[in-house]
Coordinates of C-alpha atoms in Angstrom, one line a residue:
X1 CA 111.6 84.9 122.5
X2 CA 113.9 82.2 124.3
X3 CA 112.8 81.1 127.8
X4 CA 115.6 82.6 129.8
X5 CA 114.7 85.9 128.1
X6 CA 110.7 85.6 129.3
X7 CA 111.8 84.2 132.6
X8 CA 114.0 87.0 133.1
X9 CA 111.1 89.2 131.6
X10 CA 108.0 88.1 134.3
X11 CA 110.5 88.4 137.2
X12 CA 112.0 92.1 136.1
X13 CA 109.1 93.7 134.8
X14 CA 106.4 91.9 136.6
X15 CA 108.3 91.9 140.0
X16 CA 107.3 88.1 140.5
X17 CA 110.0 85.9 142.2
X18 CA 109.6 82.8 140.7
X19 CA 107.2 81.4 138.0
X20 CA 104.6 79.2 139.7
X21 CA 104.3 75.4 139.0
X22 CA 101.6 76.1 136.3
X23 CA 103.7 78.5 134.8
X24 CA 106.5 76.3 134.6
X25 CA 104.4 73.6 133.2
X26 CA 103.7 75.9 130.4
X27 CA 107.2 76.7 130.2
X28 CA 108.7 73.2 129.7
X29 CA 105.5 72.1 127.6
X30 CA 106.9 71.0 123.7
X31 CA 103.1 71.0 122.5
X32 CA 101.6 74.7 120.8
X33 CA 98.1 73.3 121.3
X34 CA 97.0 73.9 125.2
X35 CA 93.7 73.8 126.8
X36 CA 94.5 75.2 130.3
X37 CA 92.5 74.4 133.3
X38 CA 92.7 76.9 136.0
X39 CA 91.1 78.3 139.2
X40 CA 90.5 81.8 139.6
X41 CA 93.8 84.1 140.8
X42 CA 96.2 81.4 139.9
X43 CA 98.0 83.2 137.1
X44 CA 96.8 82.0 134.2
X45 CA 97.3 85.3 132.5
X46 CA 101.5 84.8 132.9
X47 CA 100.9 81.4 131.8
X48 CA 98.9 81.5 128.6
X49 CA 101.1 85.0 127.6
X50 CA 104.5 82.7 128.6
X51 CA 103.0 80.4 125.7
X52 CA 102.3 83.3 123.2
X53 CA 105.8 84.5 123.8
X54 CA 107.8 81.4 123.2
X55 CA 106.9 81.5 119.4
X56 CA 106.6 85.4 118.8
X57 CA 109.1 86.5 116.0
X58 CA 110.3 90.0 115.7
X59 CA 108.2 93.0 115.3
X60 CA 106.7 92.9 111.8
X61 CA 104.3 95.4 111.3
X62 CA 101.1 93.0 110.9
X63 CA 99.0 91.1 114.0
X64 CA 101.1 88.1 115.1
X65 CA 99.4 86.9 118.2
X66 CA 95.3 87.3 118.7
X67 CA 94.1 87.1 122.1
X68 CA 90.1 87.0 122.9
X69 CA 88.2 87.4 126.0
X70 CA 84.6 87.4 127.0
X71 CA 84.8 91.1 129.0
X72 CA 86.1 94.7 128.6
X73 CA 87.9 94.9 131.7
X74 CA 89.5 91.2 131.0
X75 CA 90.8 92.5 127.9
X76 CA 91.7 95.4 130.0
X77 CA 93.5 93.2 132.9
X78 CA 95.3 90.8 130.4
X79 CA 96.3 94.2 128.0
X80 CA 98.2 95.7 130.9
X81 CA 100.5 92.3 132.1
X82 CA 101.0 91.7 128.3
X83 CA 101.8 95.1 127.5
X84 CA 104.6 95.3 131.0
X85 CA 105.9 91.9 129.2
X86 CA 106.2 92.2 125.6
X87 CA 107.8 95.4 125.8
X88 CA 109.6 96.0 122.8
X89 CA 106.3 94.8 121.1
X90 CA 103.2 96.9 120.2
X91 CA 100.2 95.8 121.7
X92 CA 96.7 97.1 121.4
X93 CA 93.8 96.6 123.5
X94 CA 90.1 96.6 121.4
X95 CA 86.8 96.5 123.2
X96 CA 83.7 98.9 123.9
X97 CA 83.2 102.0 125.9
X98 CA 85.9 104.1 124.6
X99 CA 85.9 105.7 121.1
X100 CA 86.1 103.5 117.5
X101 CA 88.0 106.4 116.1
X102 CA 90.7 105.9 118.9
X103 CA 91.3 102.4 118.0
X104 CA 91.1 102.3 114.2
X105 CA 93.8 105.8 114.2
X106 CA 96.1 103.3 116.8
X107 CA 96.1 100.9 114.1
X108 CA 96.4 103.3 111.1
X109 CA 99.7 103.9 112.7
X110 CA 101.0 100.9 113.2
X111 CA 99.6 97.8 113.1
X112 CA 100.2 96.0 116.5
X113 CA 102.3 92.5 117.2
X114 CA 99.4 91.8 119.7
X115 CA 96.1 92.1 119.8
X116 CA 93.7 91.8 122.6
X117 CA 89.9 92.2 122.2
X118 CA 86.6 91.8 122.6
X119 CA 84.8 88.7 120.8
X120 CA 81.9 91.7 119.6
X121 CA 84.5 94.8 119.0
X122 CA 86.9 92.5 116.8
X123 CA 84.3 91.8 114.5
X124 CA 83.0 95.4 114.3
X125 CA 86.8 95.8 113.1
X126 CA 86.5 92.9 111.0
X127 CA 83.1 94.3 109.2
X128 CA 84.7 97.8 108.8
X129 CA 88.0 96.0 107.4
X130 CA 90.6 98.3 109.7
X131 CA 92.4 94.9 110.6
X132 CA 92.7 91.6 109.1
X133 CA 94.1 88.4 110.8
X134 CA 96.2 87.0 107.8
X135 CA 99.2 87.1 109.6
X136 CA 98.1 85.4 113.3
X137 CA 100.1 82.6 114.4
X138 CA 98.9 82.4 117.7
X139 CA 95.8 82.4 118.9
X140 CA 94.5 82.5 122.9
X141 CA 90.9 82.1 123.7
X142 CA 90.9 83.4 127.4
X143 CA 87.7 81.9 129.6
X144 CA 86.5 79.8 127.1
X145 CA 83.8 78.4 129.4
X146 CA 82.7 82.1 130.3
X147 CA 82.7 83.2 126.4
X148 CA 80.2 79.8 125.6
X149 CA 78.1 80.6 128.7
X150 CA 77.2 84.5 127.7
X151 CA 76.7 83.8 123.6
X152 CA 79.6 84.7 122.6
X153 CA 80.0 81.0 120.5
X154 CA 78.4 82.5 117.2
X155 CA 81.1 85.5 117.0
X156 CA 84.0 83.4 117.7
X157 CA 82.9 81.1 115.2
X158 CA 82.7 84.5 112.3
X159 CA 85.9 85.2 113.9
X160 CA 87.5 82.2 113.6
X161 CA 86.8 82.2 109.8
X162 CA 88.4 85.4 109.1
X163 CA 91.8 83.4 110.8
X164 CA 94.4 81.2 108.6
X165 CA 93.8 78.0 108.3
X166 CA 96.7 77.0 110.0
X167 CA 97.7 78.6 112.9
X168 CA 100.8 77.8 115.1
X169 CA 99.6 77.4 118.5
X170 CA 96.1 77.8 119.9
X171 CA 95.8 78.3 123.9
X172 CA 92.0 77.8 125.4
X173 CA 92.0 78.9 129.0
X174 CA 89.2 77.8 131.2
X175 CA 88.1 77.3 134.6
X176 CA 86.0 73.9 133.9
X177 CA 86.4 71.3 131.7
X178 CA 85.3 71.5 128.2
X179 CA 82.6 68.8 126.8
X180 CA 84.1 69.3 123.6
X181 CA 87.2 71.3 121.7
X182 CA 84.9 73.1 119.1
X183 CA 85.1 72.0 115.5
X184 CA 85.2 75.6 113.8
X185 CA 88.5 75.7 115.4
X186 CA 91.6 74.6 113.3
X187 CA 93.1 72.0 116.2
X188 CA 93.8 68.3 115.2
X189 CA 94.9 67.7 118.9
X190 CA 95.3 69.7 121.8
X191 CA 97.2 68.9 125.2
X192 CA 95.8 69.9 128.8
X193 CA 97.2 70.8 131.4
X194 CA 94.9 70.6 134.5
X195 CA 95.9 72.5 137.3
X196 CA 91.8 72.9 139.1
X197 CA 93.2 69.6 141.0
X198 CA 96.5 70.2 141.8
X199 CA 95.8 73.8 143.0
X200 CA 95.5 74.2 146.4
X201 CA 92.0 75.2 147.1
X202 CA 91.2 78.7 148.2
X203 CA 88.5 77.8 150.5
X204 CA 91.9 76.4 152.9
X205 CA 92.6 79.8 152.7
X206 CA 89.0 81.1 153.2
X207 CA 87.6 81.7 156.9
X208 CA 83.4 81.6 156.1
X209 CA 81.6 83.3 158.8
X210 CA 78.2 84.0 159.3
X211 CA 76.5 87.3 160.6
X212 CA 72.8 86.8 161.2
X213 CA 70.5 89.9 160.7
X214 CA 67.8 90.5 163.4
X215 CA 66.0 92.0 160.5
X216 CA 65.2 91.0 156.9
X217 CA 66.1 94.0 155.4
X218 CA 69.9 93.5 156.1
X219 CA 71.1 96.9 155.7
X220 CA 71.7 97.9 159.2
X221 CA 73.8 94.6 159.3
X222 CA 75.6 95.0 156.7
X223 CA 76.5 98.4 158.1
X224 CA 77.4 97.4 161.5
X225 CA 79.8 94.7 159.5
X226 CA 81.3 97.7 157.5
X227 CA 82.2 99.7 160.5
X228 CA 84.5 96.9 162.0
X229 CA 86.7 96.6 159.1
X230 CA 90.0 98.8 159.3
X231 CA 90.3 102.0 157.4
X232 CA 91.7 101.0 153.9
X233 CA 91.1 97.5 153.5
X234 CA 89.3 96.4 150.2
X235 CA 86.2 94.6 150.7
X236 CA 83.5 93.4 147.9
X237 CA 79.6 93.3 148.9
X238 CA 77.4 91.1 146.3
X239 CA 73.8 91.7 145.8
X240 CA 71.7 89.3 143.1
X241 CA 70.3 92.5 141.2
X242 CA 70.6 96.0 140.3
X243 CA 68.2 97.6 142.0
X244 CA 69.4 96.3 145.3
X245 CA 73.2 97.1 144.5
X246 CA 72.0 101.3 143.8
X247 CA 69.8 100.7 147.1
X248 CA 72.3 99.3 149.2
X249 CA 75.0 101.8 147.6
X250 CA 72.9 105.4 148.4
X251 CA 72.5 103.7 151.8
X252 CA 75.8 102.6 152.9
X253 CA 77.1 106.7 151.1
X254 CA 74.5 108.2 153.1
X255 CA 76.3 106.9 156.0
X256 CA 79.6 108.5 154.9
X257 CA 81.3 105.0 154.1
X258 CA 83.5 105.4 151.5
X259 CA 82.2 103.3 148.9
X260 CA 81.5 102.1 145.1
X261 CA 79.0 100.5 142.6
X262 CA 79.5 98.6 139.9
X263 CA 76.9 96.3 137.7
X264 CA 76.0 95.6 134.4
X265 CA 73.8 99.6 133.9
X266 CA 76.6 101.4 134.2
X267 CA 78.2 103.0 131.4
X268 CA 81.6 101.2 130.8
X269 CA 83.6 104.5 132.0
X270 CA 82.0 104.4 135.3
X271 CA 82.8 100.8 135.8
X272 CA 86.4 101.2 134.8
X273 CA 86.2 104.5 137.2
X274 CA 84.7 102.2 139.6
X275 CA 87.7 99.4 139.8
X276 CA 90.1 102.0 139.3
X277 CA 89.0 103.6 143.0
X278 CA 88.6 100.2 144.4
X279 CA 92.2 99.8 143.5
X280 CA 94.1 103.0 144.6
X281 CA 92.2 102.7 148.2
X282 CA 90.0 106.3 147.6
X283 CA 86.7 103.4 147.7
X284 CA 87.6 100.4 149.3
X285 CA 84.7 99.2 149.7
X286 CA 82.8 97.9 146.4
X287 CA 79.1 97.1 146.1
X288 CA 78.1 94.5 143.0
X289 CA 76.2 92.3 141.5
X290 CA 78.1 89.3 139.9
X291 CA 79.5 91.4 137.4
X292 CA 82.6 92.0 139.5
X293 CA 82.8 88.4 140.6
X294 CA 84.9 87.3 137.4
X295 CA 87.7 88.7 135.0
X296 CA 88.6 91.9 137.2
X297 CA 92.3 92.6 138.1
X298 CA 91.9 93.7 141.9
X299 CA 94.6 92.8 144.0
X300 CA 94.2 92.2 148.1
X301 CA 91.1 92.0 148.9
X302 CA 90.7 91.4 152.2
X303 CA 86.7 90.4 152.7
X304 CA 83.6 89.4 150.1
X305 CA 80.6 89.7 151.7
X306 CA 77.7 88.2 150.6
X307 CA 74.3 90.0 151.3
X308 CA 72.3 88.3 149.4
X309 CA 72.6 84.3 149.2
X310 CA 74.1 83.2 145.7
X311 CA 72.1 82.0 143.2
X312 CA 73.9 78.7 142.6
X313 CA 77.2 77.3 143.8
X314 CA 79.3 78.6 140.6
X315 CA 78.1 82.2 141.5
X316 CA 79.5 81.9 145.1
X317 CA 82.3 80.3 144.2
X318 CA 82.9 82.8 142.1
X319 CA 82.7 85.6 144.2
X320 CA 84.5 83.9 146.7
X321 CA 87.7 83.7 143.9
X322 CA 87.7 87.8 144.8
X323 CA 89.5 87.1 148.0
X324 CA 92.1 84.6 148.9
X325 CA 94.0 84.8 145.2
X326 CA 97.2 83.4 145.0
X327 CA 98.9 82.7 148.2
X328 CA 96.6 85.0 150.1
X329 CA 94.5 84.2 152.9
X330 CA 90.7 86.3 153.4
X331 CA 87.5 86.2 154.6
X332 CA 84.2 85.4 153.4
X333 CA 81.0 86.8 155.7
X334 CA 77.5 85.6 154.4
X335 CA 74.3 87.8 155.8
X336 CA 71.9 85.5 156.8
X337 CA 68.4 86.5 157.9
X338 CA 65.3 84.3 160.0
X339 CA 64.0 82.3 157.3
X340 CA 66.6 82.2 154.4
X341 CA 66.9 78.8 152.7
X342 CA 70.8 78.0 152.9
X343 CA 72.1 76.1 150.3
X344 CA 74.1 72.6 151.0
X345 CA 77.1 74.3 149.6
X346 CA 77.4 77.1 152.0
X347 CA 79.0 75.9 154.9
X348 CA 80.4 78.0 158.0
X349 CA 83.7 78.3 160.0
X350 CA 82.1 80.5 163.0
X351 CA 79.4 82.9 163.5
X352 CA 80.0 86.9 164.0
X353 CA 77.9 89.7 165.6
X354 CA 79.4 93.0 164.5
X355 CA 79.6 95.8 167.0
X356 CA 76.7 98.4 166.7
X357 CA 77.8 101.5 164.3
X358 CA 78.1 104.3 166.7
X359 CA 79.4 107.9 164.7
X360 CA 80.3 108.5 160.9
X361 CA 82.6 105.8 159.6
X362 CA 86.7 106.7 158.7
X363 CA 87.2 108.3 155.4
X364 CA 89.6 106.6 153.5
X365 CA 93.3 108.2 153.8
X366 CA 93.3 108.3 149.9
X367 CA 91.9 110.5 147.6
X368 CA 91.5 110.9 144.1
X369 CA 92.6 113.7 141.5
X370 CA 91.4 113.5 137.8
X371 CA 93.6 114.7 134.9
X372 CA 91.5 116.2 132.1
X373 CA 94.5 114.7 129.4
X374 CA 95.9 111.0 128.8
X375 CA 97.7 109.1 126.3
X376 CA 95.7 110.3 123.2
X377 CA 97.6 113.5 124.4
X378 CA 101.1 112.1 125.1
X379 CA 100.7 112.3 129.0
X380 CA 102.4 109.4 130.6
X381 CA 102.4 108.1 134.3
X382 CA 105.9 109.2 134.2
X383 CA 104.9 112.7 133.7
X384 CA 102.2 113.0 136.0
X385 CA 104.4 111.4 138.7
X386 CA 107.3 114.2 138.0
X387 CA 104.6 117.2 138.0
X388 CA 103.4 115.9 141.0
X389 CA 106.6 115.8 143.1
X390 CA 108.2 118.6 141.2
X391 CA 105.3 121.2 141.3
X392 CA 102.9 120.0 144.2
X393 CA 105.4 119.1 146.6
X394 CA 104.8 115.7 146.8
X395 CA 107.5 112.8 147.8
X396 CA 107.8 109.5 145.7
X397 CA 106.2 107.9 148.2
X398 CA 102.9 110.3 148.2
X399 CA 102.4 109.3 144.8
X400 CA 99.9 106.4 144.5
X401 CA 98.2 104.3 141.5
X402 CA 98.5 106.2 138.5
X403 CA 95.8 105.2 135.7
X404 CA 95.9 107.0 132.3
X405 CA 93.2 106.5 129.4
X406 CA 93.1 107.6 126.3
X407 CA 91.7 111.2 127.1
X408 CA 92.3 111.7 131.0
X409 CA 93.8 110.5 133.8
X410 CA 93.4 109.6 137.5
X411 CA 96.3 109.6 140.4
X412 CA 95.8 108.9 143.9
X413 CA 97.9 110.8 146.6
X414 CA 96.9 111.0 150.7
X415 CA 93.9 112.6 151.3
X416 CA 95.3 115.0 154.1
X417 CA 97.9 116.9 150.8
X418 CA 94.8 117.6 148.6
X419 CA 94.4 121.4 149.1
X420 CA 98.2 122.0 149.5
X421 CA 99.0 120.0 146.3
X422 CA 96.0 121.8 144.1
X423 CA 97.3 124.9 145.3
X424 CA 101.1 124.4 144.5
X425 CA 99.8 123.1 140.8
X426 CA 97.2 125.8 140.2
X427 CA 98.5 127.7 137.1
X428 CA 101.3 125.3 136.6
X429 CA 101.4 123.3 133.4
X430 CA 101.6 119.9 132.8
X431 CA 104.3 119.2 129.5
X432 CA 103.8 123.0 128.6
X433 CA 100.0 122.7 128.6
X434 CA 97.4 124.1 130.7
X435 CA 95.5 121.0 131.7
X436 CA 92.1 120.8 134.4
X437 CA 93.2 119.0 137.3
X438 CA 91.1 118.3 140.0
X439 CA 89.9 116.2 143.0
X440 CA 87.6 113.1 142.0
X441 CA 84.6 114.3 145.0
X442 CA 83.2 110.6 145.9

């Protein structure tokens, strides 16, 4: 694609403005061989596709460009800003939690331009011999340095020999520094562009407060915290382990705050479900381990909150990256009890004492309803978004976040229309088919 055409497609079909200066840099950069240095929530995802796009030919029927990330729900972020960009292209998204049959008849189809996948689902494709790489031009390893730290560097490299040996342009994303380019991959030379520098830093953006707890178990606290935040904004609690996230969750539901879980023991549908309901407002408030503190697509979040103290200065600058993205400004609250060992690296801005929780909590003015039907049976956003205003009564406006998958569907709408909208739909039928819709009960 020429420039003015991917320029023209970001800002139309992405809704951005302007490219940012990393962006640009990418833009304007002659070399096909990038290693790009990023901090979290600085676009990199624009960037590394602008790079992809620039030597794309025409729609050929075989896999052009190969793009590989450490986690299902990166592959699942980057799959829907590359799908919005390359439209006219077909890309497919491979990882696990959802059927192998799904993917493998996507590809029996046709074969997509663009690939995006797993490092471990890709070569469960390789093995079976559904796909082959012969035709890949342009290769993107997406958070390198995450891929080397969870073991994923004996896949890529079986990966990486089913690949031509001459590939066109290789991007490596990353938000560290690499010791060393890795010599399974075909790269003679490879030019970085380093913006972790030139960045401003979120913590400028970042007001870190601290809320002692009278008590060690910090779940009164932590509720009293909950209950001062305004109905609808997105926060993000992080606990160090599983137990205490499923503890901390029945706790914080028992007292009718409208809230999620999400860690590494869930199946993958509930963890998508999860994000999905963070998203559209119906749970704003998330409770996870680590899990969520990297590679998730969740826009304006207003707090993190740290209940338990990080384990090292990565993980809580991680989690911090949840808040504060882009040009954003948030806040970061760390629960502190009599005793704790605070690290060097956690520093405050001001102390807080949160109000004492008096009465149930505000429900969230969003609600969900779940759609028994999705792409594998030709429903589209578009058509659950015309049933919903034409049959349920509903305005444009009423209509929130609508996510489809391959067999169902979720929509969000205000919380206050439920009954009248599942009453005007009842018997009604979605593109002449009589299709379960129902609300998603939290």
């Amino acid at each position: 694609m020429k420039k003015s055409e991917i320029i023209s497609a970001v800002k139309s079909r992405l809704g951005i403005q302007e490219l940012n200066p990393m962006q640009l840099s990418v833009m304007s950069c002659e070399e096909k061989n990038l290693l790009l240095l990023s901090p979290t929530g600085s676009g990199k995802t624009i960037a590394f596709a602008i790079a992809m796009l620039k030597i794309l030919g025409a729609p050929c029927g075989r896999i052009q460009a190969l793009v590989i990330a450490p986690s299902r729900e990166l592959v699942i972020q980057i799959y829907d800003v590359i799908r919005t960009l390359a439209a006219g292209y077909k890309t497919s998204a491979f990882y696990g939690g959802h059927r192998m049959s799904d993917e493998v008849n996507s590809v029996e189809g046709a074969v997509p331009d663009i690939l995006i996948a797993t490092p471990g689902r890709l070569l469960d494709h390789l093995n079976r011999g559904t796909i082959d790489l012969k035709g890949v031009f342009s290769l993107t390893f997406d958070e390198y340095d995450k891929s080397l730290e969870l073991g994923f560097q004996d896949e890529i490299k079986r990966i990486s020999r089913r690949l031509p040996s001459k590939i066109s342009s290789i991007v490596l994303t990353s938000a560290t520094r690499l010791d060393e380019i890795p010599d399974f991959l075909p790269i003679r030379s490879i030019k970085t562009i380093d913006f972790t520098e030139r960045s401003e830093s979120p913590d400028m953006r970042i007001d870190f407060v601290q809320v002692q707890s009278p008590e060690r178990d910090k779940l009164n606290t932590l509720a009293d915290l909950l209950g001062c935040f305004k109905p609808g904004e997105k926060v993000i609690v992080f606990l160090n382990h599983r137990e205490s996230v499923e503890r901390a969750f029945k706790d914080m539901k028992r007292r009718k705050f409208p809230v999620g879980m999400y860690h590494g023991g869930l199946e993958q549908q509930d963890r998508e479900l999860a994000i999905d309901l963070l998203n559209n407002g119906t749970t704003p408030i998330l409770i996870s381990t680590d899990l969520a503190s990297r590679g998730l697509d969740v826009a304006q979040v207003e707090a993190v909150i740290h209940y338990h103290l990080p384990v090292t200065e990565q993980a809580y600058t991680h989690r911090n990256g949840r808040t504060a993205r882009v040009d954003a400004t948030g806040t970061v609250y760390i629960i502190t009890a009599e005793g704790e060992n605070i690290p060097e690296y956690v520093k405050f801005d001001r102390e807080y004492v949160p109000k004492p929780l008096s009465g149930i909590p505000q429900p969230s003015e969003v609600a969900t309803l779940f759609i028994s039907s999705g792409k594998k049976e030709k429903i589209s956003r578009g058509d659950i978004a015309g049933f919903l205003i034409q049959k349920g009564g509903l305005s444009a406006s009423e209509v929130g976040k609508i996510v489809v998958k391959d067999h169902s569907a979720i929509v969000a709408i205000p919380r206050t229309k439920v009954k009248t909208v599942l009453a005007s739909i009842s018997g009604q039928k979605l593109k002449g088919k009589s299709i379960k819709i129902s609300e998603y009960k939290i």
